[in-house]
Amino acid sequence: MIKEIIVVEGKDDTTAIKRAVEADTIETGGSAINRAILDRIRLAQERRGVIVFTDPDHAGERIRKIISGKVPGCKHAFLPQELAEKRGDIGVENATPDAIRSALANVKTDYEGAVSLLTWEDLIAAGLVVHPDAAARRLEVGKKLGIGYCNGKQFYKRCAAFQISREEFEAAVEQLDRPDQ
């Protein structure tokens, strides 16, 4: 049984989570999160803790951002898009139980007011911003770090929020740059 309550988008996501692990969920009902849902998430965070586990798409990232802004200190589970896709549909409900368990085993905690352990120049030097293949490189490094895909500015913020160390960052970039990987 997972102690924290897992926040998902809908009923199908809850079904997929329950196939993979024993856990309680809160369903946001999509991207139009209302005050009542945020109040439930806030109470869950105070009592048991929360893991935000939304779809790896634009709507899921929007929900994640709203929750993070309104309920500080949440944990986050990230699922790579290719592990959440079925016949062109992207969502947690399409992931295998193993993929869900792996994402939950690698949760990251949002640390409010975190000072980045990396600089913007580190991202430039790694080719994660201001580079012709920056988006593809961020996708791969985000997978390796377990923080998901996002644009350059959000990537920098996530590295700070999840306190990604220079060592973790450099190891992920090094794996990306190895020709055998």
C-alpha angles and dihedrals in degrees: 000000000000111000096212123072112244117225113214135167103243153350095279089055090052089052091051092048092050090051088057105036143001105258145130119244141199115209117213093200092230133306097320095086111185130205094259091058091047089050090053091049091048091051091047090051091051095047107033110355128253135249113199108213109172132160116283093244138091095276092048092050090049091054091046091052093049092050093046090051094049101033112040124204099033121153118234132214117197128201120194113239094241090059091050100048128103122167092338095312116118119204147115088256089068096054123103119246088250092054090049093048090049092051091048091048089057102047118156124214119228108232111203115220092013119168112223117250087204133058131227086247089060089059092048092049090049091052093243094124132024091022130113091240096035096122094051091045092050089050092056096041090046089055092049092049093043094235100113130230125309141140121285097266093048090045090056091048092049092050087055096042093049093039095236106192124227088245093054091046095048092047091052092048091046091054089051093052096048109103092217093059 
